[in-house]
């Protein structure tokens, strides 16, 4: 960078700006923390510092709305410093985090967590709160205290108790009254519990057991119930990690029938195959598991993504080290995959290889999560927006490697895959956190981003 001055503080020059609606060659002028102007490339420019983006795409900073950094919770698996370094490295400028081992289900715990995280994040972060079946009445105070969204499970998983039947209906009414978004992990408790009993009794321990335990039927049944309750109550339910085109089609049908339900998906469902669990065992244990069986499944998922049946993408980053994954048998191994290091690389590769478009990627991994979770001023490159930016060099092909993973996991299920494109610069609120592919050496300056209920007070109650 050269020439610091007054007209704009920083200019990103010569790149192609991508928004959900298209792409244009524009220079991005940044004043303070905001985008001051988007101007034709040869406009005269007075004395700003310059990032040379010739040959590059200029994208909004990505918003990963579903990550687990386990800090506090399980620091052997992940930490905020490591997880947010990986985010900054890959153009992600905002994350929404929650950790099941240290659930935020009271206002006191939300405050303690905010206190703990001060100075530990390289990118901005929101915090989701967990729904406990006997604490649905407390959601209003959590929402007003700044929770980004609520996370509920329809099955007993990761130590979080199931919300189903009458409790799900009560949850729908509660979040609808608050106008708060709620991310729901959808697997039917009765079906998964019955599958588990049967498979354990048969002494099954191979990697494929996960797909039979966490079955397609279990996910379909729970996702449909959640879509129905959304329709009945107006709840802004998001089905977490919808794993197959069948689930996405069912949710699209529910939306056509008037349900406000949205579908989240993650790269592991678009890229990994069900059969990998046979050889990889616990290294492919996550739930719902990968469902792709053949080229047709893969094509159906990408067309669902391109058609908008997938509302937004997240990593569902839930890392463990290889050693932690492989310590016991398949039943004991922790669920989850590391993902924050690879989500944008995989989506960029899909766009640069024409399985999708960059426009669709910035919609699904930036604009749409900003809308779903009410993250003001982020997710789009436009005048007045917060200057969170990812500059991407589309040239060249590289191999994804365990050695490049910044997450404490230290490995990736995509090691050995070759991808096109890479993030070269990341700006957080107008200043670089990644420069020429290197993390900027500075004290972490990520800020807490409160949810939409924080300043607005009890909007739901006022509306009723
Ligand atoms: Zn998750």
XYZ file of C-alpha atoms and ligand atoms in Angstrom:
465
model
C 0.000 0.000 0.000
C 1.143 3.542 -0.779
C 0.018 7.167 -0.508
C -2.082 7.855 2.593
C -4.375 10.895 2.373
C -7.724 12.537 2.899
C -10.326 11.996 0.115
C -10.790 8.344 1.038
C -8.671 6.517 3.567
C -8.299 3.453 1.415
C -9.069 2.523 -2.178
C -9.352 -0.965 -3.665
C -8.458 -0.308 -7.294
C -8.822 -2.168 -10.558
C -10.910 -5.111 -9.350
C -14.284 -6.531 -10.352
C -16.900 -5.909 -7.666
C -19.362 -8.785 -7.233
C -22.827 -8.352 -5.722
C -25.750 -10.821 -5.745
C -27.072 -8.959 -8.816
C -23.975 -8.934 -10.989
C -20.384 -7.806 -11.383
C -18.781 -4.532 -12.484
C -15.308 -3.077 -12.705
C -15.351 -0.507 -9.930
C -12.921 0.998 -7.456
C -14.065 0.768 -3.848
C -13.366 3.899 -1.797
C -13.384 3.472 1.949
C -13.705 6.234 4.526
C -13.250 5.112 8.119
C -15.193 1.891 8.637
C -17.640 2.409 5.745
C -17.740 2.251 1.966
C -17.706 5.894 0.837
C -18.089 5.369 -2.910
C -17.981 2.865 -5.744
C -16.475 4.624 -8.772
C -15.418 3.797 -12.341
C -11.834 2.533 -12.407
C -10.157 5.566 -13.999
C -11.699 8.193 -11.705
C -9.108 10.562 -10.258
C -8.193 9.680 -6.723
C -6.681 11.941 -4.096
C -4.037 10.523 -1.821
C -5.634 7.359 -0.406
C -3.781 4.177 0.462
C -4.314 1.718 -2.385
C -4.899 -2.024 -2.587
C -4.144 -3.199 -6.106
C -6.969 -5.559 -7.078
C -6.235 -5.815 -10.814
C -7.265 -9.260 -12.051
C -9.109 -9.920 -8.789
C -12.713 -10.167 -7.649
C -13.809 -7.867 -4.836
C -16.430 -9.541 -2.637
C -18.184 -8.542 0.571
C -16.651 -10.084 3.684
C -18.374 -13.421 4.219
C -20.762 -14.099 7.105
C -20.495 -17.582 8.561
C -23.640 -17.807 10.659
C -23.040 -21.255 12.165
C -19.700 -22.011 13.822
C -18.634 -23.723 17.062
C -15.397 -22.285 18.484
C -15.776 -24.029 21.891
C -14.289 -21.096 23.775
C -15.336 -21.381 26.533
C -16.277 -25.060 26.240
C -13.558 -27.366 25.001
C -10.324 -25.443 24.268
C -8.560 -28.665 23.205
C -10.832 -28.689 20.150
C -10.964 -25.010 19.174
C -10.473 -21.436 20.394
C -11.669 -18.016 19.322
C -8.135 -16.830 18.426
C -7.577 -19.859 16.148
C -11.082 -20.031 14.678
C -11.242 -16.325 13.883
C -7.706 -16.381 12.412
C -8.934 -19.075 10.017
C -12.000 -16.922 9.278
C -9.911 -13.821 8.487
C -7.573 -15.936 6.340
C -10.541 -17.069 4.238
C -12.377 -13.760 3.791
C -14.939 -14.341 6.560
C -15.383 -11.102 8.525
C -18.338 -12.058 10.735
C -19.199 -15.308 12.478
C -22.146 -16.306 14.628
C -20.960 -18.762 17.227
C -22.437 -21.144 19.766
C -20.901 -24.003 21.739
C -22.911 -26.943 23.063
C -20.402 -27.812 25.817
C -20.910 -24.328 27.287
C -24.473 -23.440 26.315
C -25.716 -19.864 26.523
C -29.186 -20.400 27.973
C -29.336 -17.543 30.493
C -28.549 -13.844 30.262
C -25.851 -14.299 32.919
C -24.072 -16.844 30.725
C -24.320 -14.601 27.657
C -22.700 -11.784 29.659
C -19.952 -14.078 30.978
C -19.199 -15.291 27.497
C -19.039 -11.753 26.082
C -16.668 -10.840 28.903
C -14.480 -13.903 28.225
C -14.240 -13.178 24.496
C -13.051 -9.594 24.759
C -9.797 -9.311 22.764
C -9.929 -12.897 21.486
C -11.474 -12.436 18.013
C -9.834 -11.341 14.761
C -13.236 -10.885 13.088
C -16.604 -9.634 14.317
C -18.837 -12.133 16.068
C -22.419 -12.637 17.149
C -23.408 -15.218 19.760
C -26.402 -17.543 19.436
C -28.294 -18.777 22.512
C -29.485 -22.333 23.202
C -33.120 -23.221 23.777
C -33.763 -25.440 26.806
C -37.242 -27.035 26.938
C -37.973 -25.676 30.438
C -36.604 -22.200 29.674
C -38.620 -21.125 26.607
C -40.117 -18.347 28.736
C -36.631 -16.842 29.140
C -35.998 -16.310 25.410
C -37.237 -12.708 25.487
C -34.589 -11.553 27.933
C -31.850 -13.381 26.001
C -33.028 -11.745 22.774
C -32.972 -8.290 24.353
C -29.527 -9.027 25.839
C -28.144 -9.405 22.302
C -28.402 -13.083 21.292
C -28.027 -13.320 17.504
C -30.510 -16.168 17.142
C -31.786 -19.181 19.054
C -30.540 -22.717 18.475
C -32.808 -25.663 19.133
C -32.526 -29.426 18.599
C -35.422 -31.772 17.851
C -33.292 -34.654 19.187
C -31.115 -35.148 22.286
C -27.711 -34.361 20.772
C -24.391 -32.929 22.018
C -25.891 -32.797 25.546
C -28.664 -30.424 24.452
C -32.187 -31.722 25.276
C -34.740 -32.224 22.497
C -37.523 -29.770 21.703
C -40.395 -31.601 20.007
C -44.164 -31.829 19.929
C -45.839 -29.319 22.236
C -42.478 -27.765 23.177
C -41.704 -27.096 19.490
C -45.059 -25.376 19.109
C -44.377 -23.311 22.235
C -40.958 -22.383 20.827
C -42.548 -21.347 17.509
C -44.984 -19.046 19.294
C -42.229 -17.571 21.472
C -39.758 -16.730 18.695
C -42.558 -15.497 16.445
C -43.675 -13.068 19.176
C -40.094 -11.791 19.428
C -39.588 -11.818 15.629
C -36.348 -13.667 16.402
C -34.715 -16.176 14.029
C -34.268 -19.731 15.297
C -31.893 -22.312 13.811
C -33.193 -25.836 14.318
C -31.169 -29.047 14.112
C -33.694 -31.413 12.557
C -33.518 -35.120 13.332
C -36.457 -36.971 14.836
C -35.708 -38.151 18.384
C -37.886 -41.290 18.294
C -36.429 -42.494 14.995
C -32.763 -41.813 15.865
C -33.152 -43.363 19.355
C -34.776 -46.489 17.929
C -32.104 -46.794 15.199
C -29.391 -46.432 17.830
C -30.814 -49.188 20.048
C -31.116 -51.560 17.105
C -27.607 -50.882 15.717
C -25.917 -51.101 19.112
C -27.734 -54.359 19.900
C -26.411 -55.754 16.623
C -22.874 -54.820 17.710
C -22.344 -52.484 14.745
C -19.258 -50.232 14.917
C -18.279 -49.439 11.309
C -18.277 -45.889 9.865
C -21.432 -46.546 7.825
C -23.414 -46.933 11.043
C -23.780 -43.124 11.271
C -25.867 -42.902 8.080
C -28.160 -45.688 9.335
C -28.477 -44.195 12.815
C -29.000 -40.593 11.638
C -31.276 -41.694 8.799
C -32.824 -39.714 5.944
C -36.281 -40.491 7.379
C -35.299 -39.005 10.748
C -34.198 -35.744 9.132
C -37.205 -35.534 6.799
C -39.689 -36.112 9.619
C -38.170 -33.430 11.862
C -37.666 -30.879 9.056
C -41.316 -31.272 8.008
C -42.500 -30.826 11.597
C -40.408 -27.673 11.915
C -41.748 -26.304 8.607
C -45.308 -26.992 9.796
C -44.807 -25.198 13.110
C -43.242 -22.256 11.243
C -46.341 -22.100 9.072
C -48.699 -22.338 12.048
C -46.918 -19.742 14.184
C -45.017 -17.487 11.748
C -41.748 -18.508 13.438
C -38.622 -17.652 11.468
C -37.236 -21.187 11.698
C -34.107 -22.056 9.728
C -33.536 -25.771 9.141
C -29.854 -26.271 9.951
C -27.620 -28.153 7.513
C -30.305 -29.576 5.210
C -28.382 -32.549 3.859
C -30.040 -33.602 0.603
C -32.092 -32.406 -2.337
C -35.039 -34.396 -0.933
C -35.069 -32.298 2.254
C -34.571 -29.089 0.245
C -37.493 -29.997 -2.044
C -39.718 -30.702 0.984
C -38.823 -27.314 2.490
C -39.436 -25.546 -0.830
C -42.895 -27.150 -0.962
C -43.557 -25.983 2.603
C -42.542 -22.434 1.619
C -44.912 -22.543 -1.373
C -47.647 -23.493 1.072
C -46.921 -20.413 3.177
C -44.302 -21.555 5.698
C -41.565 -18.956 6.360
C -39.029 -21.784 6.951
C -35.549 -21.317 5.420
C -32.881 -23.895 4.569
C -29.226 -23.694 5.522
C -26.658 -25.976 3.881
C -22.899 -26.529 4.225
C -20.156 -27.572 1.772
C -19.831 -31.028 3.327
C -23.294 -31.894 1.948
C -22.402 -30.546 -1.509
C -18.989 -32.198 -1.749
C -18.528 -35.260 0.484
C -20.024 -38.651 -0.410
C -21.886 -41.026 1.897
C -19.511 -43.870 0.993
C -16.446 -42.064 2.431
C -17.558 -43.051 5.944
C -16.756 -46.675 5.139
C -12.994 -45.972 4.976
C -12.730 -42.754 6.959
C -14.892 -43.799 9.922
C -15.071 -41.124 12.617
C -13.315 -38.601 10.322
C -16.658 -38.472 8.468
C -18.850 -38.589 11.600
C -21.125 -35.565 11.543
C -24.882 -35.296 11.651
C -26.904 -35.278 9.545
C -24.225 -37.193 7.621
C -23.206 -36.755 3.964
C -25.900 -38.137 1.653
C -24.415 -37.925 -1.870
C -24.340 -41.364 -3.497
C -23.841 -40.560 -7.165
C -23.412 -37.823 -9.776
C -27.170 -37.292 -9.940
C -27.377 -36.501 -6.194
C -24.533 -34.029 -6.636
C -26.216 -32.353 -9.618
C -29.535 -32.088 -7.758
C -27.833 -30.400 -4.790
C -26.009 -27.848 -6.931
C -29.181 -27.054 -8.878
C -30.968 -26.603 -5.539
C -28.193 -24.218 -4.519
C -28.388 -22.309 -7.809
C -32.192 -22.106 -7.662
C -32.125 -20.566 -4.169
C -33.648 -23.601 -2.425
C -30.606 -23.299 -0.185
C -31.140 -19.913 1.448
C -27.659 -19.614 2.887
C -24.422 -21.481 3.417
C -22.480 -21.913 6.635
C -19.527 -24.071 7.622
C -21.092 -25.637 10.750
C -17.445 -25.623 11.847
C -17.343 -28.210 14.680
C -13.726 -29.356 14.841
C -11.887 -32.058 16.720
C -8.289 -33.095 16.193
C -7.665 -36.352 14.325
C -6.562 -37.901 17.602
C -9.814 -36.878 19.347
C -11.838 -38.201 16.419
C -10.081 -41.560 16.385
C -9.703 -42.128 20.162
C -12.684 -44.462 20.700
C -15.098 -46.450 18.559
C -17.577 -44.806 16.163
C -20.188 -44.380 18.918
C -17.785 -42.518 21.214
C -16.184 -40.233 18.591
C -17.282 -36.596 18.689
C -19.612 -35.407 15.918
C -18.578 -32.633 13.549
C -16.039 -31.509 10.963
C -13.626 -28.598 10.772
C -14.935 -26.221 8.078
C -14.106 -22.539 8.515
C -10.749 -22.979 6.700
C -12.378 -24.488 3.624
C -15.925 -23.165 3.171
C -15.095 -20.151 1.001
C -12.314 -21.995 -0.907
C -14.789 -24.765 -1.843
C -17.506 -22.277 -2.826
C -15.034 -20.160 -4.850
C -13.832 -23.284 -6.594
C -17.425 -24.235 -7.425
C -17.991 -20.771 -8.927
C -14.698 -20.658 -10.842
C -15.400 -24.184 -12.152
C -18.921 -23.153 -13.267
C -20.947 -25.340 -10.894
C -22.350 -22.043 -9.622
C -21.570 -18.310 -9.890
C -19.705 -15.825 -7.711
C -22.933 -13.808 -7.548
C -24.715 -16.787 -6.015
C -21.831 -17.370 -3.558
C -21.868 -13.784 -2.249
C -25.648 -14.013 -1.928
C -25.564 -17.308 -0.004
C -22.481 -16.743 2.168
C -22.848 -12.979 2.814
C -26.079 -11.190 1.807
C -28.581 -13.906 2.768
C -27.220 -14.681 6.265
C -27.048 -10.912 6.941
C -30.766 -10.676 6.101
C -31.797 -13.857 7.929
C -30.065 -12.793 11.143
C -30.498 -9.009 10.895
C -26.785 -8.132 10.726
C -27.024 -4.459 9.866
C -24.640 -2.902 7.326
C -22.875 -6.148 6.433
C -23.056 -8.717 3.642
C -23.155 -6.349 0.642
C -20.748 -4.028 -1.116
C -22.687 -0.771 -1.416
C -22.252 2.867 -0.447
C -22.743 3.316 3.291
C -22.206 -0.361 4.100
C -19.575 -1.487 6.598
C -16.315 -1.955 4.685
C -15.881 -5.705 5.189
C -14.219 -6.953 2.009
C -12.588 -10.087 0.620
C -10.304 -9.681 -2.415
C -10.033 -12.934 -4.354
C -7.407 -13.842 -6.926
C -9.048 -16.337 -9.294
C -5.768 -17.322 -10.974
C -4.101 -20.623 -10.320
C -4.962 -23.935 -8.765
C -3.816 -25.151 -5.365
C -4.205 -28.191 -3.203
C -6.062 -28.053 0.105
C -3.699 -29.376 2.767
C -3.849 -30.187 6.481
C -0.720 -28.049 6.928
C -2.617 -24.888 5.890
C -5.455 -25.324 8.395
C -5.438 -22.601 11.068
C -8.223 -24.186 13.128
C -6.940 -26.099 16.132
C -8.309 -29.212 14.423
C -5.171 -29.233 12.261
C -6.768 -31.261 9.470
C -9.432 -31.024 6.807
C -11.643 -33.677 5.203
C -10.839 -32.016 1.842
C -7.043 -32.549 2.008
C -5.758 -33.461 -1.437
C -8.564 -31.707 -3.329
C -7.409 -29.064 -5.792
C -9.283 -25.762 -5.861
C -9.189 -22.609 -7.962
C -8.826 -19.138 -6.497
C -7.657 -17.803 -3.158
C -8.344 -14.900 -0.818
C -5.463 -12.397 -0.888
C -6.826 -9.506 1.198
C -9.493 -9.313 3.899
C -10.687 -5.999 5.311
C -12.588 -5.791 8.589
C -14.423 -2.482 9.030
C -12.149 -0.692 6.585
C -8.768 -1.988 7.761
C -6.819 -5.064 6.620
C -6.810 -8.210 8.743
C -5.227 -10.184 5.872
C -2.698 -8.595 3.496
C -1.166 -10.411 0.512
C -2.297 -13.710 2.021
C -0.705 -13.031 5.430
C -2.616 -12.315 8.633
C -1.918 -8.787 9.819
C 0.168 -8.812 12.974
C -2.003 -6.855 15.380
C -4.056 -7.332 18.515
C -7.389 -8.997 17.616
C -9.974 -6.249 17.095
C -13.121 -8.226 16.314
C -16.214 -6.804 18.005
C -19.369 -8.315 19.423
C -22.278 -7.849 17.009
C -25.551 -7.989 18.954
C -28.666 -9.536 17.418
C -31.547 -7.476 16.040
C -33.465 -7.607 19.351
C -30.698 -5.801 21.248
C -31.459 -2.144 20.580
C -35.050 -2.596 19.484
C -36.358 -3.670 22.883
C -39.426 -5.870 23.106
C -40.729 -5.307 19.572
C -42.817 -8.468 19.606
C -44.737 -7.494 22.713
C -45.275 -3.990 21.350
C -46.657 -5.393 18.102
C -49.207 -7.703 19.694
Zn -23.719 -26.954 14.341
